[in-house]
C-alpha cells in the first residue's frame, strides 16, 4: 500500500539538518556537534504540513492523516493547559502504544511541558517512586486504577476528541514554547544496577541529536527528501516509552513516514499480517521478537517482500539469528540488516553496524555515529575495559541524583558495559559491569529484584542473575537462601514479589537452598560462579 504527496509545501523544511560536524563545547565540556541543526524539538514538526494528506498513524482499523494529527497537537496542548500544564511542567505518560500516546508526546511538547515516560508494566510501588522523583502535575494514562498521588489524573482517551475536532492543517499557535537546547525535553526511566528504576533527563539537544544521527545514517535528512516519493512504512512493536520507541514517533513526522502500531500483546501472526497488509518497509525491535516471527510455522504463508530494513537492538544479536534472517528474508542479504548499541543514558543509539560490517566483523555492534566519541577505560591485556561515551545525545543526569558521577566533568558517560575496539574503531561488547539482566529487551536490575525478595520474612539471602533463554535471550533466576525452619515454596515467593515488581522482573527460575551463597574475597557474592553453576544445572530444563 503506497501513498504519495500531491501538494508539497515549497517552504518546508524550514530548518537545515547539516552533515558537517564541528568541535563545539556544550554543557561546559568539549565535544562534537552538527554545525547546522534544529535547536528545539518543536522545529522537528516543521516538515509536517507537506505531508498533510498522507496517513501518519495506523493501528487496527484506525488511520490518522498528518493534517488531522498536526491540528490535533494544537488541540491536545490546549486540553493539557486546561488541566494545569504550563511551560516546564512534567507530565507522566503511563500507557500502552496507541495513536493517543503519540499525540500526547507532541502535545506535551507543544504546551511547553516535559513528557515523563512511565513503564506501563510497572507495579504501583514503582509508579509511586516515579511520581516522587519527578513530581508531575498531570498523570496521563489509559489505566483507570492508577493512583496518581498529588498529580491530576487525566485519562488518555480525553485526548481522542482532538483528532475529530481538527479538520485541515492549521497554522502554529502564536504561543509556541520553544525553549533552549539545554532545557529538559524528556524524562525516561531505565533500570540501574543498584535498585529501582532511575529517571534519566534528556535535553532538547539530546533528543534532536539522536534523530540527526539516525536520519543521516538512513539518508533521510529532510532537505534531501523527495516529497513525491512513495511513503516509507514502519512497523513498531516495541514500547513507545522506551528510548527507541521515542525515536520512532519522532522520525516518521520528519520524513513523512507511516507509523504502524500493533494491537495488544506482541503476536507473531499479527506482525506477519500487518507486514503483508500495509506493505511494511521497516520493522525492527529486539532479537526476541525477530526470533519468534522467523520461527513461526506460518511464516511462509505471508508475503514479506516489502521488507527492506530490519534493524535490531536492545540485546546482543547472535550469529545464528543473523543467519536465519538472511535465509528467511533473502532480500536483506545485501542490505537492510543492522545491529545497534546504545542505552537510555546515552539518549539513544551510539554505534551501528550494517550488512557489510556484520559479515566482515562477526560480533560487532558497529562504529560510532559522526558526533559520538568512544573510549575504553582502563583496558586489560586484551583491550577490554569499560566503554565510555561522549556525545550530545548523552543524558544531563538522573533526576534526584545531583551528585551522581555516571557522567563525569568532561562529558564522558560511564556506561557500565565492557567492550573493546578493533583497529578500525568498531566496537565489540564483552559483558556488563552493571548487575542487570536483559530479558526480551527489558533491562532488569538484579538488586531491585533481590531487595523485593529480602522483604519476605523467610528469606535470609538471595542472588539474582540472568541465565540463557532461547527466546528471550536471558531470563531471571533467583537463588534463595532460606532461614532456619522456613519452608516457603517458589510459588509462595513468586506471589509475594508480584505486587512489588513489574511482571518481567519476577524470576522464572527458582533455586531454594540452606547453604550460604559463594563469595569472593571481601565477602562480595560471587555471581559469576553462581551463574555458571546454574547454567550447568539447567541444561534446558523447566523452571522450578
PDB file of N, CA, C and O in Angstrom, residues 347-421:
ATOM      1  N   UNK A 347      20.944   8.407  25.552  1.00  0.00           N
ATOM      2  CA  UNK A 347      19.965   9.150  24.775  1.00  0.00           C
ATOM      3  C   UNK A 347      19.619   8.510  23.457  1.00  0.00           C
ATOM      4  O   UNK A 347      19.012   9.143  22.595  1.00  0.00           O
ATOM      5  N   UNK A 348      19.961   7.255  23.281  1.00  0.00           N
ATOM      6  CA  UNK A 348      19.671   6.568  22.027  1.00  0.00           C
ATOM      7  C   UNK A 348      20.869   5.788  21.539  1.00  0.00           C
ATOM      8  O   UNK A 348      21.666   5.271  22.326  1.00  0.00           O
ATOM      9  N   UNK A 349      21.020   5.751  20.235  1.00  0.00           N
ATOM     10  CA  UNK A 349      21.994   4.871  19.610  1.00  0.00           C
ATOM     11  C   UNK A 349      23.347   5.563  19.444  1.00  0.00           C
ATOM     12  O   UNK A 349      23.429   6.711  19.012  1.00  0.00           O
ATOM     13  N   UNK A 350      24.406   4.825  19.756  1.00  0.00           N
ATOM     14  CA  UNK A 350      25.764   5.354  19.689  1.00  0.00           C
ATOM     15  C   UNK A 350      26.538   4.722  18.541  1.00  0.00           C
ATOM     16  O   UNK A 350      27.341   5.373  17.874  1.00  0.00           O
ATOM     17  N   UNK A 351      26.319   3.433  18.290  1.00  0.00           N
ATOM     18  CA  UNK A 351      27.007   2.748  17.193  1.00  0.00           C
ATOM     19  C   UNK A 351      25.991   2.038  16.318  1.00  0.00           C
ATOM     20  O   UNK A 351      24.862   1.765  16.731  1.00  0.00           O
ATOM     21  N   UNK A 352      26.415   1.710  15.107  1.00  0.00           N
ATOM     22  CA  UNK A 352      25.565   0.950  14.188  1.00  0.00           C
ATOM     23  C   UNK A 352      26.459   0.137  13.263  1.00  0.00           C
ATOM     24  O   UNK A 352      27.524   0.579  12.848  1.00  0.00           O
ATOM     25  N   UNK A 353      26.013  -1.092  12.971  1.00  0.00           N
ATOM     26  CA  UNK A 353      26.697  -1.980  12.034  1.00  0.00           C
ATOM     27  C   UNK A 353      25.709  -2.396  10.954  1.00  0.00           C
ATOM     28  O   UNK A 353      24.604  -2.847  11.256  1.00  0.00           O
ATOM     29  N   UNK A 354      26.095  -2.247   9.707  1.00  0.00           N
ATOM     30  CA  UNK A 354      25.262  -2.660   8.589  1.00  0.00           C
ATOM     31  C   UNK A 354      25.637  -4.042   8.090  1.00  0.00           C
ATOM     32  O   UNK A 354      26.460  -4.748   8.694  1.00  0.00           O
ATOM     33  N   UNK A 355      25.049  -4.435   6.956  1.00  0.00           N
ATOM     34  CA  UNK A 355      25.270  -5.783   6.414  1.00  0.00           C
ATOM     35  C   UNK A 355      26.743  -6.114   6.239  1.00  0.00           C
ATOM     36  O   UNK A 355      27.210  -7.173   6.679  1.00  0.00           O
ATOM     37  N   UNK A 356      27.472  -5.228   5.590  1.00  0.00           N
ATOM     38  CA  UNK A 356      28.889  -5.499   5.318  1.00  0.00           C
ATOM     39  C   UNK A 356      29.674  -5.621   6.620  1.00  0.00           C
ATOM     40  O   UNK A 356      30.522  -6.510   6.768  1.00  0.00           O
ATOM     41  N   UNK A 357      29.384  -4.728   7.564  1.00  0.00           N
ATOM     42  CA  UNK A 357      30.084  -4.779   8.847  1.00  0.00           C
ATOM     43  C   UNK A 357      29.826  -6.108   9.559  1.00  0.00           C
ATOM     44  O   UNK A 357      30.745  -6.730  10.109  1.00  0.00           O
ATOM     45  N   UNK A 358      28.576  -6.540   9.567  1.00  0.00           N
ATOM     46  CA  UNK A 358      28.214  -7.768  10.263  1.00  0.00           C
ATOM     47  C   UNK A 358      28.856  -8.987   9.605  1.00  0.00           C
ATOM     48  O   UNK A 358      29.193  -9.962  10.287  1.00  0.00           O
ATOM     49  N   UNK A 359      29.014  -8.939   8.281  1.00  0.00           N
ATOM     50  CA  UNK A 359      29.643 -10.057   7.576  1.00  0.00           C
ATOM     51  C   UNK A 359      31.151 -10.074   7.776  1.00  0.00           C
ATOM     52  O   UNK A 359      31.749 -11.137   7.961  1.00  0.00           O
ATOM     53  N   UNK A 360      31.766  -8.902   7.754  1.00  0.00           N
ATOM     54  CA  UNK A 360      33.221  -8.830   7.841  1.00  0.00           C
ATOM     55  C   UNK A 360      33.730  -8.855   9.272  1.00  0.00           C
ATOM     56  O   UNK A 360      34.870  -9.256   9.517  1.00  0.00           O
ATOM     57  N   UNK A 361      32.897  -8.428  10.203  1.00  0.00           N
ATOM     58  CA  UNK A 361      33.307  -8.340  11.602  1.00  0.00           C
ATOM     59  C   UNK A 361      32.261  -8.999  12.494  1.00  0.00           C
ATOM     60  O   UNK A 361      31.503  -8.319  13.184  1.00  0.00           O
ATOM     61  N   UNK A 362      32.194 -10.318  12.484  1.00  0.00           N
ATOM     62  CA  UNK A 362      31.167 -11.002  13.298  1.00  0.00           C
ATOM     63  C   UNK A 362      31.247 -10.584  14.758  1.00  0.00           C
ATOM     64  O   UNK A 362      32.328 -10.530  15.348  1.00  0.00           O
ATOM     65  N   UNK A 363      30.084 -10.279  15.330  1.00  0.00           N
ATOM     66  CA  UNK A 363      30.027  -9.914  16.732  1.00  0.00           C
ATOM     67  C   UNK A 363      30.088  -8.432  17.011  1.00  0.00           C
ATOM     68  O   UNK A 363      29.819  -8.005  18.147  1.00  0.00           O
ATOM     69  N   UNK A 364      30.403  -7.605  16.018  1.00  0.00           N
ATOM     70  CA  UNK A 364      30.497  -6.176  16.270  1.00  0.00           C
ATOM     71  C   UNK A 364      29.109  -5.552  16.418  1.00  0.00           C
ATOM     72  O   UNK A 364      28.131  -6.034  15.832  1.00  0.00           O
ATOM     73  N   UNK A 365      29.034  -4.492  17.203  1.00  0.00           N
ATOM     74  CA  UNK A 365      27.820  -3.674  17.255  1.00  0.00           C
ATOM     75  C   UNK A 365      28.023  -2.381  16.480  1.00  0.00           C
ATOM     76  O   UNK A 365      27.186  -1.482  16.537  1.00  0.00           O
ATOM     77  N   UNK A 366      29.139  -2.312  15.738  1.00  0.00           N
ATOM     78  CA  UNK A 366      29.311  -1.224  14.792  1.00  0.00           C
ATOM     79  C   UNK A 366      30.294  -0.154  15.200  1.00  0.00           C
ATOM     80  O   UNK A 366      30.968  -0.242  16.225  1.00  0.00           O
ATOM     81  N   UNK A 367      30.343   0.872  14.365  1.00  0.00           N
ATOM     82  CA  UNK A 367      31.193   2.029  14.603  1.00  0.00           C
ATOM     83  C   UNK A 367      30.330   3.200  15.056  1.00  0.00           C
ATOM     84  O   UNK A 367      29.125   3.229  14.819  1.00  0.00           O
ATOM     85  N   UNK A 368      30.937   4.191  15.712  1.00  0.00           N
ATOM     86  CA  UNK A 368      30.133   5.287  16.264  1.00  0.00           C
ATOM     87  C   UNK A 368      29.597   6.229  15.193  1.00  0.00           C
ATOM     88  O   UNK A 368      30.171   6.373  14.105  1.00  0.00           O
ATOM     89  N   UNK A 369      28.478   6.870  15.515  1.00  0.00           N
ATOM     90  CA  UNK A 369      27.934   7.923  14.668  1.00  0.00           C
ATOM     91  C   UNK A 369      28.913   9.103  14.648  1.00  0.00           C
ATOM     92  O   UNK A 369      29.787   9.222  15.516  1.00  0.00           O
ATOM     93  N   UNK A 370      28.797  10.008  13.648  1.00  0.00           N
ATOM     94  CA  UNK A 370      29.809  11.064  13.473  1.00  0.00           C
ATOM     95  C   UNK A 370      30.061  11.937  14.693  1.00  0.00           C
ATOM     96  O   UNK A 370      31.194  12.415  14.878  1.00  0.00           O
ATOM     97  N   UNK A 371      29.047  12.171  15.517  1.00  0.00           N
ATOM     98  CA  UNK A 371      29.253  13.064  16.665  1.00  0.00           C
ATOM     99  C   UNK A 371      29.487  12.298  17.970  1.00  0.00           C
ATOM    100  O   UNK A 371      29.584  12.910  19.033  1.00  0.00           O
ATOM    101  N   UNK A 372      29.584  10.973  17.883  1.00  0.00           N
ATOM    102  CA  UNK A 372      29.798  10.152  19.075  1.00  0.00           C
ATOM    103  C   UNK A 372      31.274   9.805  19.222  1.00  0.00           C
ATOM    104  O   UNK A 372      31.937   9.431  18.250  1.00  0.00           O
ATOM    105  N   UNK A 373      31.777   9.921  20.434  1.00  0.00           N
ATOM    106  CA  UNK A 373      33.149   9.545  20.759  1.00  0.00           C
ATOM    107  C   UNK A 373      33.124   8.351  21.712  1.00  0.00           C
ATOM    108  O   UNK A 373      32.338   8.324  22.657  1.00  0.00           O
ATOM    109  N   UNK A 374      33.990   7.372  21.447  1.00  0.00           N
ATOM    110  CA  UNK A 374      34.100   6.188  22.293  1.00  0.00           C
ATOM    111  C   UNK A 374      35.500   6.109  22.885  1.00  0.00           C
ATOM    112  O   UNK A 374      36.490   6.469  22.234  1.00  0.00           O
ATOM    113  N   UNK A 375      35.572   5.599  24.108  1.00  0.00           N
ATOM    114  CA  UNK A 375      36.858   5.379  24.759  1.00  0.00           C
ATOM    115  C   UNK A 375      36.739   4.163  25.655  1.00  0.00           C
ATOM    116  O   UNK A 375      35.699   3.953  26.293  1.00  0.00           O
ATOM    117  N   UNK A 376      37.771   3.341  25.703  1.00  0.00           N
ATOM    118  CA  UNK A 376      37.806   2.184  26.597  1.00  0.00           C
ATOM    119  C   UNK A 376      38.630   2.560  27.823  1.00  0.00           C
ATOM    120  O   UNK A 376      39.806   2.894  27.721  1.00  0.00           O
ATOM    121  N   UNK A 377      37.998   2.517  28.969  1.00  0.00           N
ATOM    122  CA  UNK A 377      38.646   2.946  30.204  1.00  0.00           C
ATOM    123  C   UNK A 377      39.372   1.781  30.865  1.00  0.00           C
ATOM    124  O   UNK A 377      38.816   0.691  31.022  1.00  0.00           O
ATOM    125  N   UNK A 378      40.632   2.017  31.225  1.00  0.00           N
ATOM    126  CA  UNK A 378      41.454   1.016  31.915  1.00  0.00           C
ATOM    127  C   UNK A 378      41.397  -0.344  31.233  1.00  0.00           C
ATOM    128  O   UNK A 378      41.026  -1.363  31.840  1.00  0.00           O
ATOM    129  N   UNK A 379      41.780  -0.428  29.946  1.00  0.00           N
ATOM    130  CA  UNK A 379      41.718  -1.721  29.245  1.00  0.00           C
ATOM    131  C   UNK A 379      42.702  -2.728  29.817  1.00  0.00           C
ATOM    132  O   UNK A 379      43.784  -2.365  30.292  1.00  0.00           O
ATOM    133  N   UNK A 380      42.316  -4.008  29.786  1.00  0.00           N
ATOM    134  CA  UNK A 380      43.218  -5.062  30.229  1.00  0.00           C
ATOM    135  C   UNK A 380      44.137  -5.464  29.082  1.00  0.00           C
ATOM    136  O   UNK A 380      44.206  -4.783  28.046  1.00  0.00           O
ATOM    137  N   UNK A 381      44.839  -6.588  29.247  1.00  0.00           N
ATOM    138  CA  UNK A 381      45.800  -7.005  28.227  1.00  0.00           C
ATOM    139  C   UNK A 381      45.141  -7.366  26.901  1.00  0.00           C
ATOM    140  O   UNK A 381      45.811  -7.418  25.865  1.00  0.00           O
ATOM    141  N   UNK A 382      43.844  -7.590  26.918  1.00  0.00           N
ATOM    142  CA  UNK A 382      43.112  -7.884  25.693  1.00  0.00           C
ATOM    143  C   UNK A 382      42.389  -6.655  25.130  1.00  0.00           C
ATOM    144  O   UNK A 382      41.644  -6.761  24.154  1.00  0.00           O
ATOM    145  N   UNK A 383      42.614  -5.500  25.749  1.00  0.00           N
ATOM    146  CA  UNK A 383      41.968  -4.278  25.291  1.00  0.00           C
ATOM    147  C   UNK A 383      40.558  -4.096  25.807  1.00  0.00           C
ATOM    148  O   UNK A 383      39.845  -3.186  25.368  1.00  0.00           O
ATOM    149  N   UNK A 384      40.132  -4.951  26.749  1.00  0.00           N
ATOM    150  CA  UNK A 384      38.764  -4.903  27.267  1.00  0.00           C
ATOM    151  C   UNK A 384      38.699  -4.010  28.505  1.00  0.00           C
ATOM    152  O   UNK A 384      39.502  -4.149  29.431  1.00  0.00           O
ATOM    153  N   UNK A 385      37.763  -3.111  28.506  1.00  0.00           N
ATOM    154  CA  UNK A 385      37.539  -2.238  29.650  1.00  0.00           C
ATOM    155  C   UNK A 385      36.150  -1.638  29.575  1.00  0.00           C
ATOM    156  O   UNK A 385      35.351  -1.979  28.700  1.00  0.00           O
ATOM    157  N   UNK A 386      35.855  -0.726  30.506  1.00  0.00           N
ATOM    158  CA  UNK A 386      34.534  -0.109  30.496  1.00  0.00           C
ATOM    159  C   UNK A 386      34.412   0.850  29.315  1.00  0.00           C
ATOM    160  O   UNK A 386      35.331   1.620  29.014  1.00  0.00           O
ATOM    161  N   UNK A 387      33.262   0.807  28.640  1.00  0.00           N
ATOM    162  CA  UNK A 387      33.011   1.679  27.494  1.00  0.00           C
ATOM    163  C   UNK A 387      32.559   3.039  28.001  1.00  0.00           C
ATOM    164  O   UNK A 387      31.590   3.144  28.754  1.00  0.00           O
ATOM    165  N   UNK A 388      33.271   4.075  27.572  1.00  0.00           N
ATOM    166  CA  UNK A 388      32.898   5.454  27.870  1.00  0.00           C
ATOM    167  C   UNK A 388      32.425   6.129  26.594  1.00  0.00           C
ATOM    168  O   UNK A 388      32.980   5.892  25.517  1.00  0.00           O
ATOM    169  N   UNK A 389      31.397   6.951  26.716  1.00  0.00           N
ATOM    170  CA  UNK A 389      30.776   7.607  25.563  1.00  0.00           C
ATOM    171  C   UNK A 389      30.660   9.094  25.829  1.00  0.00           C
ATOM    172  O   UNK A 389      30.260   9.512  26.922  1.00  0.00           O
ATOM    173  N   UNK A 390      31.021   9.896  24.825  1.00  0.00           N
ATOM    174  CA  UNK A 390      30.733  11.335  24.870  1.00  0.00           C
ATOM    175  C   UNK A 390      30.015  11.711  23.578  1.00  0.00           C
ATOM    176  O   UNK A 390      30.513  11.444  22.481  1.00  0.00           O
ATOM    177  N   UNK A 391      28.845  12.318  23.740  1.00  0.00           N
ATOM    178  CA  UNK A 391      28.013  12.631  22.586  1.00  0.00           C
ATOM    179  C   UNK A 391      26.944  13.629  23.037  1.00  0.00           C
ATOM    180  O   UNK A 391      26.508  13.582  24.196  1.00  0.00           O
ATOM    181  N   UNK A 392      26.490  14.521  22.171  1.00  0.00           N
ATOM    182  CA  UNK A 392      25.406  15.430  22.565  1.00  0.00           C
ATOM    183  C   UNK A 392      24.129  14.719  22.978  1.00  0.00           C
ATOM    184  O   UNK A 392      23.279  15.317  23.641  1.00  0.00           O
ATOM    185  N   UNK A 393      23.988  13.448  22.606  1.00  0.00           N
ATOM    186  CA  UNK A 393      22.795  12.693  22.982  1.00  0.00           C
ATOM    187  C   UNK A 393      22.796  12.280  24.446  1.00  0.00           C
ATOM    188  O   UNK A 393      21.733  11.936  24.998  1.00  0.00           O
ATOM    189  N   UNK A 394      23.938  12.278  25.095  1.00  0.00           N
ATOM    190  CA  UNK A 394      24.069  11.743  26.451  1.00  0.00           C
ATOM    191  C   UNK A 394      23.227  12.550  27.442  1.00  0.00           C
ATOM    192  O   UNK A 394      23.090  13.769  27.335  1.00  0.00           O
ATOM    193  N   UNK A 395      22.672  11.840  28.414  1.00  0.00           N
ATOM    194  CA  UNK A 395      21.812  12.459  29.419  1.00  0.00           C
ATOM    195  C   UNK A 395      22.527  13.576  30.162  1.00  0.00           C
ATOM    196  O   UNK A 395      23.762  13.591  30.278  1.00  0.00           O
ATOM    197  N   UNK A 396      21.728  14.495  30.692  1.00  0.00           N
ATOM    198  CA  UNK A 396      22.296  15.529  31.564  1.00  0.00           C
ATOM    199  C   UNK A 396      22.423  15.032  32.995  1.00  0.00           C
ATOM    200  O   UNK A 396      23.098  15.656  33.812  1.00  0.00           O
ATOM    201  N   UNK A 397      21.771  13.899  33.319  1.00  0.00           N
ATOM    202  CA  UNK A 397      21.885  13.310  34.646  1.00  0.00           C
ATOM    203  C   UNK A 397      20.623  12.571  35.029  1.00  0.00           C
ATOM    204  O   UNK A 397      19.660  12.489  34.257  1.00  0.00           O
ATOM    205  N   UNK A 398      20.647  11.995  36.227  1.00  0.00           N
ATOM    206  CA  UNK A 398      19.469  11.342  36.792  1.00  0.00           C
ATOM    207  C   UNK A 398      18.703  12.344  37.637  1.00  0.00           C
ATOM    208  O   UNK A 398      19.287  13.066  38.442  1.00  0.00           O
ATOM    209  N   UNK A 399      17.391  12.379  37.473  1.00  0.00           N
ATOM    210  CA  UNK A 399      16.555  13.253  38.292  1.00  0.00           C
ATOM    211  C   UNK A 399      16.650  12.806  39.755  1.00  0.00           C
ATOM    212  O   UNK A 399      16.484  11.630  40.064  1.00  0.00           O
ATOM    213  N   UNK A 400      16.940  13.755  40.636  1.00  0.00           N
ATOM    214  CA  UNK A 400      17.022  13.459  42.059  1.00  0.00           C
ATOM    215  C   UNK A 400      18.354  12.913  42.512  1.00  0.00           C
ATOM    216  O   UNK A 400      18.526  12.627  43.701  1.00  0.00           O
ATOM    217  N   UNK A 401      19.327  12.773  41.612  1.00  0.00           N
ATOM    218  CA  UNK A 401      20.660  12.264  41.976  1.00  0.00           C
ATOM    219  C   UNK A 401      21.710  13.259  41.482  1.00  0.00           C
ATOM    220  O   UNK A 401      22.536  12.944  40.622  1.00  0.00           O
ATOM    221  N   UNK A 402      21.673  14.453  42.028  1.00  0.00           N
ATOM    222  CA  UNK A 402      22.535  15.517  41.531  1.00  0.00           C
ATOM    223  C   UNK A 402      24.023  15.224  41.717  1.00  0.00           C
ATOM    224  O   UNK A 402      24.858  15.748  40.986  1.00  0.00           O
ATOM    225  N   UNK A 403      24.378  14.391  42.696  1.00  0.00           N
ATOM    226  CA  UNK A 403      25.787  14.101  42.938  1.00  0.00           C
ATOM    227  C   UNK A 403      26.250  12.838  42.225  1.00  0.00           C
ATOM    228  O   UNK A 403      27.353  12.339  42.465  1.00  0.00           O
ATOM    229  N   UNK A 404      25.431  12.301  41.335  1.00  0.00           N
ATOM    230  CA  UNK A 404      25.799  11.089  40.607  1.00  0.00           C
ATOM    231  C   UNK A 404      26.946  11.393  39.648  1.00  0.00           C
ATOM    232  O   UNK A 404      26.992  12.458  39.025  1.00  0.00           O
ATOM    233  N   UNK A 405      27.874  10.446  39.522  1.00  0.00           N
ATOM    234  CA  UNK A 405      29.059  10.651  38.683  1.00  0.00           C
ATOM    235  C   UNK A 405      29.048   9.766  37.436  1.00  0.00           C
ATOM    236  O   UNK A 405      30.097   9.522  36.845  1.00  0.00           O
ATOM    237  N   UNK A 406      27.866   9.305  37.021  1.00  0.00           N
ATOM    238  CA  UNK A 406      27.801   8.471  35.816  1.00  0.00           C
ATOM    239  C   UNK A 406      28.317   9.230  34.599  1.00  0.00           C
ATOM    240  O   UNK A 406      28.934   8.654  33.707  1.00  0.00           O
ATOM    241  N   UNK A 407      28.047  10.541  34.533  1.00  0.00           N
ATOM    242  CA  UNK A 407      28.634  11.416  33.516  1.00  0.00           C
ATOM    243  C   UNK A 407      29.646  12.301  34.217  1.00  0.00           C
ATOM    244  O   UNK A 407      29.304  13.058  35.136  1.00  0.00           O
ATOM    245  N   UNK A 408      30.929  12.210  33.799  1.00  0.00           N
ATOM    246  CA  UNK A 408      31.962  12.964  34.509  1.00  0.00           C
ATOM    247  C   UNK A 408      32.042  14.402  34.003  1.00  0.00           C
ATOM    248  O   UNK A 408      31.293  14.818  33.110  1.00  0.00           O
ATOM    249  N   UNK A 409      32.942  15.155  34.569  1.00  0.00           N
ATOM    250  CA  UNK A 409      33.034  16.578  34.273  1.00  0.00           C
ATOM    251  C   UNK A 409      33.420  16.898  32.846  1.00  0.00           C
ATOM    252  O   UNK A 409      33.178  18.018  32.373  1.00  0.00           O
ATOM    253  N   UNK A 410      34.013  15.952  32.153  1.00  0.00           N
ATOM    254  CA  UNK A 410      34.390  16.155  30.753  1.00  0.00           C
ATOM    255  C   UNK A 410      33.334  15.627  29.790  1.00  0.00           C
ATOM    256  O   UNK A 410      33.577  15.559  28.577  1.00  0.00           O
ATOM    257  N   UNK A 411      32.177  15.221  30.343  1.00  0.00           N
ATOM    258  CA  UNK A 411      31.085  14.795  29.483  1.00  0.00           C
ATOM    259  C   UNK A 411      31.080  13.323  29.115  1.00  0.00           C
ATOM    260  O   UNK A 411      30.248  12.899  28.305  1.00  0.00           O
ATOM    261  N   UNK A 412      31.968  12.516  29.711  1.00  0.00           N
ATOM    262  CA  UNK A 412      32.030  11.092  29.378  1.00  0.00           C
ATOM    263  C   UNK A 412      31.026  10.299  30.220  1.00  0.00           C
ATOM    264  O   UNK A 412      31.029  10.377  31.450  1.00  0.00           O
ATOM    265  N   UNK A 413      30.168   9.564  29.541  1.00  0.00           N
ATOM    266  CA  UNK A 413      29.221   8.660  30.191  1.00  0.00           C
ATOM    267  C   UNK A 413      29.916   7.343  30.495  1.00  0.00           C
ATOM    268  O   UNK A 413      30.424   6.672  29.580  1.00  0.00           O
ATOM    269  N   UNK A 414      29.931   6.950  31.761  1.00  0.00           N
ATOM    270  CA  UNK A 414      30.477   5.661  32.168  1.00  0.00           C
ATOM    271  C   UNK A 414      29.345   4.637  32.058  1.00  0.00           C
ATOM    272  O   UNK A 414      28.471   4.565  32.920  1.00  0.00           O
ATOM    273  N   UNK A 415      29.363   3.838  30.998  1.00  0.00           N
ATOM    274  CA  UNK A 415      28.208   3.017  30.638  1.00  0.00           C
ATOM    275  C   UNK A 415      28.009   1.799  31.510  1.00  0.00           C
ATOM    276  O   UNK A 415      26.902   1.265  31.599  1.00  0.00           O
ATOM    277  N   UNK A 416      29.078   1.309  32.128  1.00  0.00           N
ATOM    278  CA  UNK A 416      28.971   0.058  32.871  1.00  0.00           C
ATOM    279  C   UNK A 416      29.074  -1.163  31.988  1.00  0.00           C
ATOM    280  O   UNK A 416      29.125  -2.289  32.490  1.00  0.00           O
ATOM    281  N   UNK A 417      29.113  -0.976  30.666  1.00  0.00           N
ATOM    282  CA  UNK A 417      29.309  -2.083  29.729  1.00  0.00           C
ATOM    283  C   UNK A 417      30.798  -2.259  29.465  1.00  0.00           C
ATOM    284  O   UNK A 417      31.557  -1.281  29.400  1.00  0.00           O
ATOM    285  N   UNK A 418      31.206  -3.503  29.305  1.00  0.00           N
ATOM    286  CA  UNK A 418      32.596  -3.815  28.974  1.00  0.00           C
ATOM    287  C   UNK A 418      32.705  -4.087  27.477  1.00  0.00           C
ATOM    288  O   UNK A 418      31.826  -4.709  26.878  1.00  0.00           O
ATOM    289  N   UNK A 419      33.804  -3.640  26.880  1.00  0.00           N
ATOM    290  CA  UNK A 419      33.975  -3.869  25.451  1.00  0.00           C
ATOM    291  C   UNK A 419      35.382  -3.557  25.012  1.00  0.00           C
ATOM    292  O   UNK A 419      36.236  -3.154  25.803  1.00  0.00           O
ATOM    293  N   UNK A 420      35.614  -3.749  23.705  1.00  0.00           N
ATOM    294  CA  UNK A 420      36.896  -3.388  23.114  1.00  0.00           C
ATOM    295  C   UNK A 420      36.677  -2.882  21.691  1.00  0.00           C
ATOM    296  O   UNK A 420      35.623  -3.149  21.086  1.00  0.00           O
ATOM    297  N   UNK A 421      37.651  -2.148  21.191  1.00  0.00           N
ATOM    298  CA  UNK A 421      37.598  -1.601  19.847  1.00  0.00           C
ATOM    299  C   UNK A 421      38.639  -2.282  18.976  1.00  0.00           C
ATOM    300  O   UNK A 421      39.748  -2.575  19.434  1.00  0.00           O
TER     301      UNK A 421
END
